[in-house]
Amino acid sequence: MRFSEKNTFWRGLKLLTGLALFGWTAAAHAILTIEITQALEGGMPIAIVPFRVDGAAKPPQDVAAIVEADLARSGRFSAVPPKDFLSNPSQHSEVIFKDWRISKAEALVIGAVRQLAPGRFQVEFRLYDVFKERQLAGYVYVIETGKLRTVAHQISDVIYELLTGEPGVFNTRIAYVTKEAGPKGPVYKLQVADSDGYNPVTILTSPEPLLSPAWSPDGTRLAYVSFEQKRSMVYVQNVESGERTKLSEARGLNSAPAWSPDGRELALVMSKDGNPEIYVMNLANRGTRRLTHHPAIDTEPAWSPDGRELVFTSDRSGRPQIYRMSADGGKVERVTFEGDYNARASYSADGKTLTLITGVNKKFRTAVLHLKGQALQVLTDTSLDEGPSFAPNGRIILYATSLQGRGVLASVSSDGRVRQLLKLHEGDVREPAWSPFNPQLQHKE
């Protein structure tokens, strides 16, 4: 699927021919498994002691194991193996810092999980700086059983931020689309899962393609494109309740929805006036205003974090490039000049960087453009990347690509030094979108 000549379908529409190129085969309803393909050399050594378990029932989730897996996935930590532990503390009085220096740990995590009542647990953890011999954090959570993975991810976020200075994104979600074979033909599913691929939930099932999921700023809704009525329409759906609203069914194309940072407007592509153009819809009254006025193909809008500007893809220079304009309309400014193909741009949380797909020797790779200085940095070595999406901390980029003829998701750190693959055991997955930060569970210190 390439945005090149005007007589071919452009990638902003993501039509059926594009789906075929990615090798859509039968996909199982399964957890996305993560494979770390490249990590930082010399990650911080951290010892995560198995949490003590109290009470009559063993918790269904191993909180310490989830935390260890999260931190390993970040590529910035190296777990000290249990065989090197000289002790297994679960409370402050049992910590002997000398033991952990001998084990070469720089940080130490201990904790306990206690059943308070059927279906209710207390989880506590402590994080220590081994060399300074001091506690960096100590939290207690009281939660229902179904929140054990959530609290584990939140603990990982606390540890990550205290040790790196950057917010963690383990307690976030990703949306994506799968396709599986059904008795009457293909079945498409819009799914949401934890950032590590667990707890997948099907938001919508359709016999026709579902494309371009986009999270609302509060993380409660998804906008997406559906072909259920044999043509593109834009819907918004509440992730928890399933309540669904059709927003755009204008004549022609309805595509590429993107939420404004305040959640009050939606940028999208429509061709109701005869040519694909960028519009903005007021979600309160469904009124639209047209931003672009050009005979070229304009598509794939994305808002700046402050809501003042939009970037979009256009072939008005002859080839697809990234352009920028005020959210109120007006003058259009070209942003990318390196290479003959640049598309699907979106901003990092600080507004200083764009992630995009760039054409390199007929290969299409995920890149970042540093807006100050206009430096373009290619991050991947794959050949058919699609749809890059920044994590809410701007540290990681999630994207779709092709691996051995199958569609998979992958992630790469914004500096290119940490890479992972996320794939189903069977079939393909694509159309990724990373959620905003989730609300934090309450805790006591």
Coordinates of C-alpha atoms in Angstrom, one line a residue:
M1 CA 0.0 0.0 0.0
R2 CA 1.8 3.1 -1.2
F3 CA 0.9 6.7 -1.5
S4 CA 2.5 7.5 -4.8
E5 CA 0.7 8.2 -8.0
K6 CA -2.7 9.9 -8.0
N7 CA -4.2 7.1 -10.0
T8 CA -3.5 4.6 -7.2
F9 CA -5.2 4.5 -3.8
W10 CA -3.3 6.4 -1.2
R11 CA -2.5 5.1 2.1
G12 CA -4.6 7.5 4.1
L13 CA -7.7 5.7 3.0
K14 CA -6.3 2.2 3.9
L15 CA -8.6 0.4 1.5
L16 CA -9.0 -3.3 0.9
T17 CA -6.1 -3.6 -1.6
G18 CA -3.8 -2.3 1.1
L19 CA -5.0 -5.0 3.5
A20 CA -4.1 -7.7 1.0
L21 CA -0.5 -6.4 0.7
F22 CA 0.0 -7.0 4.4
G23 CA -0.8 -10.7 4.0
W24 CA -4.0 -10.8 6.0
T25 CA -4.4 -14.5 6.9
A26 CA -6.4 -16.2 9.6
A27 CA -5.7 -14.7 13.1
A28 CA -6.3 -16.4 16.4
H29 CA -7.8 -14.6 19.3
A30 CA -4.7 -14.7 21.4
I31 CA -2.3 -12.7 23.5
L32 CA 0.3 -10.7 21.6
T33 CA 3.6 -12.2 22.6
I34 CA 6.6 -9.9 22.9
E35 CA 10.1 -10.7 21.8
I36 CA 12.9 -8.3 22.7
T37 CA 15.1 -8.1 19.6
Q38 CA 17.5 -5.4 20.7
A39 CA 18.2 -3.9 24.1
L40 CA 20.5 -1.4 25.6
E41 CA 24.0 -2.7 26.5
G42 CA 24.7 -2.4 30.2
G43 CA 21.1 -2.0 31.4
M44 CA 20.8 -1.1 35.1
P45 CA 21.1 -4.3 37.2
I46 CA 17.9 -4.6 39.3
A47 CA 17.0 -7.4 41.7
I48 CA 13.3 -8.2 42.0
V49 CA 12.6 -10.6 44.8
P50 CA 9.5 -12.8 44.5
F51 CA 6.8 -11.2 46.6
R52 CA 5.8 -13.0 49.8
V53 CA 2.3 -14.4 49.6
D54 CA 0.0 -14.3 52.7
G55 CA -3.5 -15.5 53.2
A56 CA -5.6 -18.5 52.3
A57 CA -5.6 -18.1 48.5
K58 CA -2.7 -17.8 46.2
P59 CA -3.1 -14.7 43.9
P60 CA -3.9 -15.7 40.3
Q61 CA -1.1 -13.3 39.1
D62 CA 2.5 -13.2 40.0
V63 CA 3.0 -9.5 40.6
A64 CA 6.8 -9.6 40.9
A65 CA 7.1 -11.6 37.7
I66 CA 5.0 -9.1 35.8
V67 CA 7.1 -6.2 37.1
E68 CA 10.3 -8.0 36.1
A69 CA 8.9 -8.7 32.6
D70 CA 7.8 -5.1 32.2
L71 CA 11.2 -3.7 33.2
A72 CA 13.0 -6.2 30.9
R73 CA 10.8 -5.1 28.0
S74 CA 11.9 -1.5 28.5
G75 CA 15.4 -2.6 27.5
R76 CA 16.9 -0.4 30.1
F77 CA 17.2 -2.9 33.0
S78 CA 19.0 -6.2 33.5
A79 CA 17.4 -8.5 36.1
V80 CA 19.8 -10.1 38.6
P81 CA 19.1 -13.9 38.4
P82 CA 17.6 -15.5 41.5
K83 CA 20.6 -17.8 41.8
D84 CA 22.7 -14.8 42.7
F85 CA 20.4 -13.8 45.6
L86 CA 22.0 -14.2 49.0
S87 CA 18.7 -13.6 50.8
N88 CA 15.0 -13.2 49.9
P89 CA 13.7 -10.3 51.9
S90 CA 10.0 -9.3 51.9
Q91 CA 10.0 -6.4 54.4
H92 CA 12.3 -3.6 55.3
S93 CA 13.9 -5.1 58.4
E94 CA 15.1 -8.1 56.3
V95 CA 17.1 -6.0 53.7
I96 CA 20.9 -6.4 54.0
F97 CA 22.3 -4.0 51.5
K98 CA 25.8 -5.6 51.5
D99 CA 24.2 -8.8 50.1
W100 CA 22.8 -6.9 47.2
R101 CA 26.0 -5.1 46.4
I102 CA 27.7 -8.5 46.3
S103 CA 25.0 -9.6 43.8
K104 CA 25.9 -6.5 41.8
A105 CA 22.3 -5.1 42.0
E106 CA 22.0 -1.3 41.9
A107 CA 18.3 -1.3 42.7
L108 CA 16.2 -3.7 44.8
V109 CA 12.5 -4.4 44.7
I110 CA 10.7 -6.4 47.5
G111 CA 7.0 -6.9 48.3
A112 CA 4.2 -8.9 49.6
V113 CA 0.7 -9.9 48.5
R114 CA -2.0 -10.6 51.1
Q115 CA -5.5 -11.8 50.6
L116 CA -7.8 -9.6 52.7
A117 CA -11.1 -11.3 51.7
P118 CA -12.3 -13.5 48.8
G119 CA -11.5 -11.5 45.6
R120 CA -9.7 -8.8 47.5
F121 CA -5.9 -8.4 47.9
Q122 CA -3.4 -6.0 49.5
V123 CA -0.2 -5.5 47.5
E124 CA 2.8 -3.7 48.9
F125 CA 6.2 -3.0 47.5
R126 CA 9.4 -1.2 48.3
L127 CA 12.1 0.1 46.0
Y128 CA 15.7 0.7 47.2
D129 CA 18.8 2.3 46.0
V130 CA 21.4 -0.4 47.0
F131 CA 24.5 1.8 47.0
K132 CA 22.9 4.7 48.8
E133 CA 21.2 2.3 51.1
R134 CA 17.9 4.2 51.1
Q135 CA 14.3 3.5 50.2
L136 CA 13.1 5.3 47.1
A137 CA 9.4 4.3 47.3
G138 CA 7.1 2.2 49.4
Y139 CA 3.4 1.9 48.4
V140 CA 0.4 -0.2 49.5
Y141 CA -2.5 -1.0 47.2
V142 CA -5.9 -2.6 48.2
I143 CA -7.5 -4.0 45.1
E144 CA -9.9 -6.5 43.6
T145 CA -8.5 -9.6 42.1
G146 CA -9.0 -8.4 38.5
K147 CA -6.7 -5.4 39.1
L148 CA -3.6 -7.5 40.0
R149 CA -2.0 -7.1 36.6
T150 CA -2.9 -3.4 36.6
V151 CA -1.2 -2.8 40.0
A152 CA 1.8 -4.7 38.8
H153 CA 2.1 -2.4 35.7
Q154 CA 1.6 0.6 38.0
I155 CA 4.4 -0.6 40.2
S156 CA 6.6 -1.0 37.1
D157 CA 5.8 2.6 36.1
V158 CA 6.8 3.9 39.6
I159 CA 10.1 2.0 39.5
Y160 CA 10.8 3.1 35.9
E161 CA 10.2 6.8 36.6
L162 CA 12.2 6.9 39.8
L163 CA 15.2 5.2 38.2
T164 CA 15.2 6.8 34.8
G165 CA 13.5 10.2 35.3
E166 CA 11.0 9.5 32.6
P167 CA 7.3 8.4 33.1
G168 CA 6.7 4.7 32.5
V169 CA 4.0 3.5 30.1
F170 CA 3.4 -0.1 31.3
N171 CA 0.0 0.8 32.7
T172 CA -1.3 1.8 29.3
R173 CA -3.2 0.1 26.6
I174 CA -2.9 -0.5 22.8
A175 CA -5.6 -0.8 20.2
Y176 CA -5.1 -2.8 17.0
V177 CA -7.0 -4.7 14.3
T178 CA -6.9 -8.5 13.6
K179 CA -8.5 -10.6 10.9
E180 CA -9.6 -14.2 11.2
A181 CA -11.4 -16.6 9.0
G182 CA -15.1 -17.0 9.8
P183 CA -17.7 -19.5 8.5
K184 CA -19.0 -16.9 6.0
G185 CA -15.8 -15.1 5.2
P186 CA -13.3 -12.9 6.9
V187 CA -13.9 -11.5 10.4
Y188 CA -12.2 -8.2 11.4
K189 CA -11.8 -7.4 15.1
L190 CA -10.9 -4.1 16.8
Q191 CA -9.2 -5.1 20.0
V192 CA -7.7 -3.4 23.0
A193 CA -5.0 -5.0 25.3
D194 CA -2.6 -4.1 28.0
S195 CA 0.7 -2.6 26.8
D196 CA 2.3 -6.1 27.2
G197 CA -0.4 -7.7 25.0
Y198 CA -2.3 -9.3 27.9
N199 CA -6.1 -9.0 28.6
P200 CA -7.2 -8.6 25.0
V201 CA -10.8 -7.4 24.7
T202 CA -12.7 -7.3 21.4
I203 CA -14.3 -3.9 21.0
L204 CA -16.0 -4.6 17.7
T205 CA -16.4 -7.5 15.3
S206 CA -17.2 -6.9 11.7
P207 CA -17.3 -8.8 8.3
E208 CA -15.8 -5.7 6.7
P209 CA -12.5 -3.9 7.4
L210 CA -11.9 -1.8 10.5
L211 CA -9.2 0.8 10.2
S212 CA -7.3 3.7 11.8
P213 CA -8.2 3.4 15.5
A214 CA -7.5 6.6 17.4
W215 CA -7.7 7.1 21.2
S216 CA -9.6 10.0 22.7
P217 CA -7.3 12.1 25.0
D218 CA -9.0 10.7 28.2
G219 CA -8.5 7.1 27.0
T220 CA -12.2 6.2 27.2
R221 CA -13.2 6.2 23.5
L222 CA -11.8 5.1 20.1
A223 CA -12.5 6.7 16.8
Y224 CA -12.1 4.4 13.8
V225 CA -13.1 3.8 10.2
S226 CA -15.5 1.0 9.3
F227 CA -16.5 -0.4 5.9
E228 CA -19.6 -2.2 7.4
Q229 CA -21.9 -0.6 4.9
K230 CA -19.5 -1.2 2.0
R231 CA -18.0 2.3 2.2
S232 CA -15.9 4.2 4.7
M233 CA -17.6 5.8 7.7
V234 CA -16.1 7.2 10.9
Y235 CA -17.4 6.0 14.2
V236 CA -16.6 6.7 17.9
Q237 CA -17.1 4.0 20.5
N238 CA -16.8 3.9 24.3
V239 CA -14.2 1.3 25.1
E240 CA -15.9 0.2 28.4
S241 CA -19.7 0.4 27.6
G242 CA -19.5 -0.3 23.9
E243 CA -21.8 2.6 23.1
R244 CA -21.2 3.5 19.5
T245 CA -21.9 6.7 17.5
K246 CA -21.6 7.2 13.7
L247 CA -19.9 10.6 13.2
S248 CA -19.2 10.9 9.5
E249 CA -21.0 9.2 6.6
A250 CA -20.8 12.0 4.0
R251 CA -20.7 11.1 0.3
G252 CA -17.4 9.8 -0.8
L253 CA -14.5 9.2 1.6
N254 CA -14.6 9.4 5.4
S255 CA -11.2 8.5 6.8
A256 CA -8.2 9.0 9.1
P257 CA -9.8 10.4 12.3
A258 CA -7.6 12.2 14.8
W259 CA -8.7 13.7 18.2
S260 CA -7.8 17.2 19.2
P261 CA -5.9 17.4 22.5
D262 CA -8.9 18.7 24.4
G263 CA -11.2 16.0 23.0
R264 CA -13.7 18.5 21.6
E265 CA -12.9 18.1 17.9
L266 CA -11.9 15.5 15.4
A267 CA -9.8 16.0 12.4
L268 CA -10.6 13.7 9.5
V269 CA -10.4 13.3 5.7
M270 CA -13.5 13.7 3.6
S271 CA -14.1 13.9 -0.2
K272 CA -17.6 15.2 0.0
D273 CA -16.7 18.3 -2.1
G274 CA -15.0 16.1 -4.8
N275 CA -11.4 15.9 -3.5
P276 CA -9.8 14.4 -0.4
E277 CA -9.3 17.3 2.0
I278 CA -8.7 17.8 5.7
Y279 CA -11.7 18.8 7.8
V280 CA -12.3 19.4 11.5
M281 CA -15.5 18.3 13.1
N282 CA -16.9 19.9 16.3
L283 CA -18.1 16.9 18.3
A284 CA -20.7 18.9 20.2
N285 CA -22.7 19.9 17.2
R286 CA -21.2 17.8 14.4
G287 CA -20.4 21.0 12.4
T288 CA -17.3 20.8 10.1
R289 CA -14.9 23.3 8.7
R290 CA -12.6 22.6 5.8
L291 CA -8.9 23.3 6.3
T292 CA -7.2 22.4 3.1
H293 CA -8.0 23.6 -0.4
H294 CA -5.8 22.0 -3.0
P295 CA -6.3 19.6 -5.9
A296 CA -3.7 17.2 -4.4
I297 CA -4.5 14.4 -2.0
D298 CA -4.4 15.6 1.6
T299 CA -4.7 13.0 4.3
E300 CA -3.5 11.6 7.7
P301 CA -4.0 14.7 9.9
A302 CA -2.5 14.8 13.4
W303 CA -2.7 17.5 16.0
S304 CA 0.2 19.2 17.8
P305 CA 0.1 18.7 21.6
D306 CA -1.0 22.3 22.2
G307 CA -3.8 22.0 19.6
R308 CA -2.6 24.9 17.6
E309 CA -1.4 23.1 14.5
L310 CA -2.0 20.0 12.4
V311 CA 0.5 18.0 10.3
F312 CA -0.8 16.0 7.4
T313 CA 0.4 14.1 4.3
S314 CA 0.0 15.5 0.9
D315 CA 1.4 14.9 -2.6
R316 CA 1.0 18.5 -3.7
S317 CA 4.8 18.6 -4.4
G318 CA 4.5 15.5 -6.6
R319 CA 5.4 13.0 -4.0
P320 CA 4.0 12.4 -0.5
Q321 CA 5.5 14.7 2.1
I322 CA 4.6 16.1 5.5
Y323 CA 3.0 19.6 5.7
R324 CA 1.9 21.7 8.6
M325 CA -0.8 24.3 9.1
S326 CA -2.7 26.2 11.8
A327 CA -5.7 24.4 13.2
D328 CA -7.7 27.4 12.2
G329 CA -6.6 27.0 8.6
G330 CA -4.5 29.3 6.5
K331 CA -0.9 29.0 5.2
V332 CA 0.5 25.5 4.6
E333 CA 4.2 24.9 5.3
R334 CA 6.1 21.9 4.0
V335 CA 8.0 20.1 6.8
T336 CA 9.9 17.2 5.2
F337 CA 12.4 17.5 2.4
E338 CA 14.7 14.5 2.8
G339 CA 13.7 11.5 0.6
D340 CA 10.8 11.2 -1.9
Y341 CA 8.3 9.6 0.4
N342 CA 7.3 10.8 3.9
A343 CA 3.9 10.0 5.4
R344 CA 1.7 9.2 8.4
A345 CA 3.3 11.8 10.8
S346 CA 2.3 12.3 14.4
Y347 CA 3.8 14.4 17.3
S348 CA 5.6 13.3 20.4
A349 CA 4.1 14.5 23.7
D350 CA 6.5 17.4 24.0
G351 CA 5.8 18.6 20.4
K352 CA 9.5 18.5 19.5
T353 CA 9.5 15.4 17.3
L354 CA 7.4 13.7 14.7
T355 CA 7.3 10.0 14.0
L356 CA 6.6 9.1 10.4
I357 CA 7.2 6.6 7.6
T358 CA 10.0 7.4 5.3
G359 CA 10.9 5.8 2.0
V360 CA 14.5 4.6 1.9
N361 CA 15.6 2.8 -1.3
K362 CA 12.1 1.6 -1.9
K363 CA 11.8 0.4 1.6
F364 CA 9.4 2.0 4.0
R365 CA 10.7 2.5 7.5
T366 CA 9.8 4.2 10.8
A367 CA 11.7 7.4 11.5
V368 CA 11.6 10.4 13.7
L369 CA 12.0 14.0 12.5
H370 CA 13.5 16.4 15.1
L371 CA 11.7 19.6 14.2
K372 CA 14.5 21.8 15.5
G373 CA 17.1 21.4 12.9
Q374 CA 14.9 19.2 10.6
A375 CA 17.1 16.1 11.3
L376 CA 15.5 12.9 10.0
Q377 CA 16.6 9.7 11.9
V378 CA 15.6 6.3 10.5
L379 CA 14.9 3.9 13.4
T380 CA 14.1 0.5 11.8
D381 CA 15.6 -1.8 9.3
T382 CA 12.4 -3.4 8.2
S383 CA 11.0 -2.8 4.7
L384 CA 7.2 -2.3 5.0
D385 CA 6.4 -0.3 8.1
E386 CA 3.0 1.4 8.7
G387 CA 1.1 3.5 11.2
P388 CA 3.7 4.6 13.8
S389 CA 2.2 5.7 17.1
F390 CA 4.1 7.4 20.0
A391 CA 3.7 6.0 23.5
P392 CA 2.4 8.8 25.8
N393 CA 5.8 9.4 27.3
G394 CA 7.3 9.9 23.8
R395 CA 10.0 7.3 24.5
I396 CA 8.7 4.4 22.4
I397 CA 7.0 4.1 19.0
L398 CA 4.6 1.3 18.1
Y399 CA 4.1 0.5 14.5
A400 CA 3.0 -2.3 12.1
T401 CA 5.3 -4.1 9.8
S402 CA 5.7 -7.3 7.8
L403 CA 7.8 -10.2 9.0
Q404 CA 8.2 -13.3 6.8
G405 CA 5.0 -12.5 5.0
R406 CA 2.9 -11.8 8.1
G407 CA 1.7 -8.6 9.6
V408 CA 3.1 -8.0 13.1
L409 CA 3.4 -5.1 15.5
A410 CA 6.7 -3.8 16.6
S411 CA 8.1 -1.1 18.8
V412 CA 11.3 0.9 18.8
S413 CA 12.6 3.4 21.2
S414 CA 12.7 7.0 20.0
D415 CA 16.5 6.8 19.8
G416 CA 16.4 3.5 17.9
R417 CA 18.4 1.5 20.6
V418 CA 15.6 -0.8 21.9
R419 CA 13.4 -2.9 19.6
Q420 CA 10.7 -5.5 20.2
L421 CA 8.2 -7.6 18.2
L422 CA 4.6 -8.1 19.2
K423 CA 2.9 -10.9 17.3
L424 CA 0.1 -13.4 17.4
H425 CA 1.0 -17.1 17.3
E426 CA -1.1 -17.4 14.1
G427 CA -2.3 -14.8 11.6
D428 CA -1.7 -11.1 11.4
V429 CA -2.2 -7.9 13.4
R430 CA -1.9 -4.3 12.4
E431 CA -3.4 -0.7 12.7
P432 CA -1.8 0.0 16.1
A433 CA -2.6 3.0 18.4
W434 CA -1.1 3.6 21.8
S435 CA -3.5 4.9 24.5
P436 CA -2.9 8.0 26.7
F437 CA -1.8 7.4 30.3
N438 CA -4.4 5.5 32.3
P439 CA -5.7 6.8 35.7
Q440 CA -3.6 5.6 38.6
L441 CA -4.9 3.2 41.2
Q442 CA -5.0 4.7 44.7
H443 CA -2.3 3.8 47.1
K444 CA -1.0 4.5 50.6
E445 CA 2.7 5.2 51.3

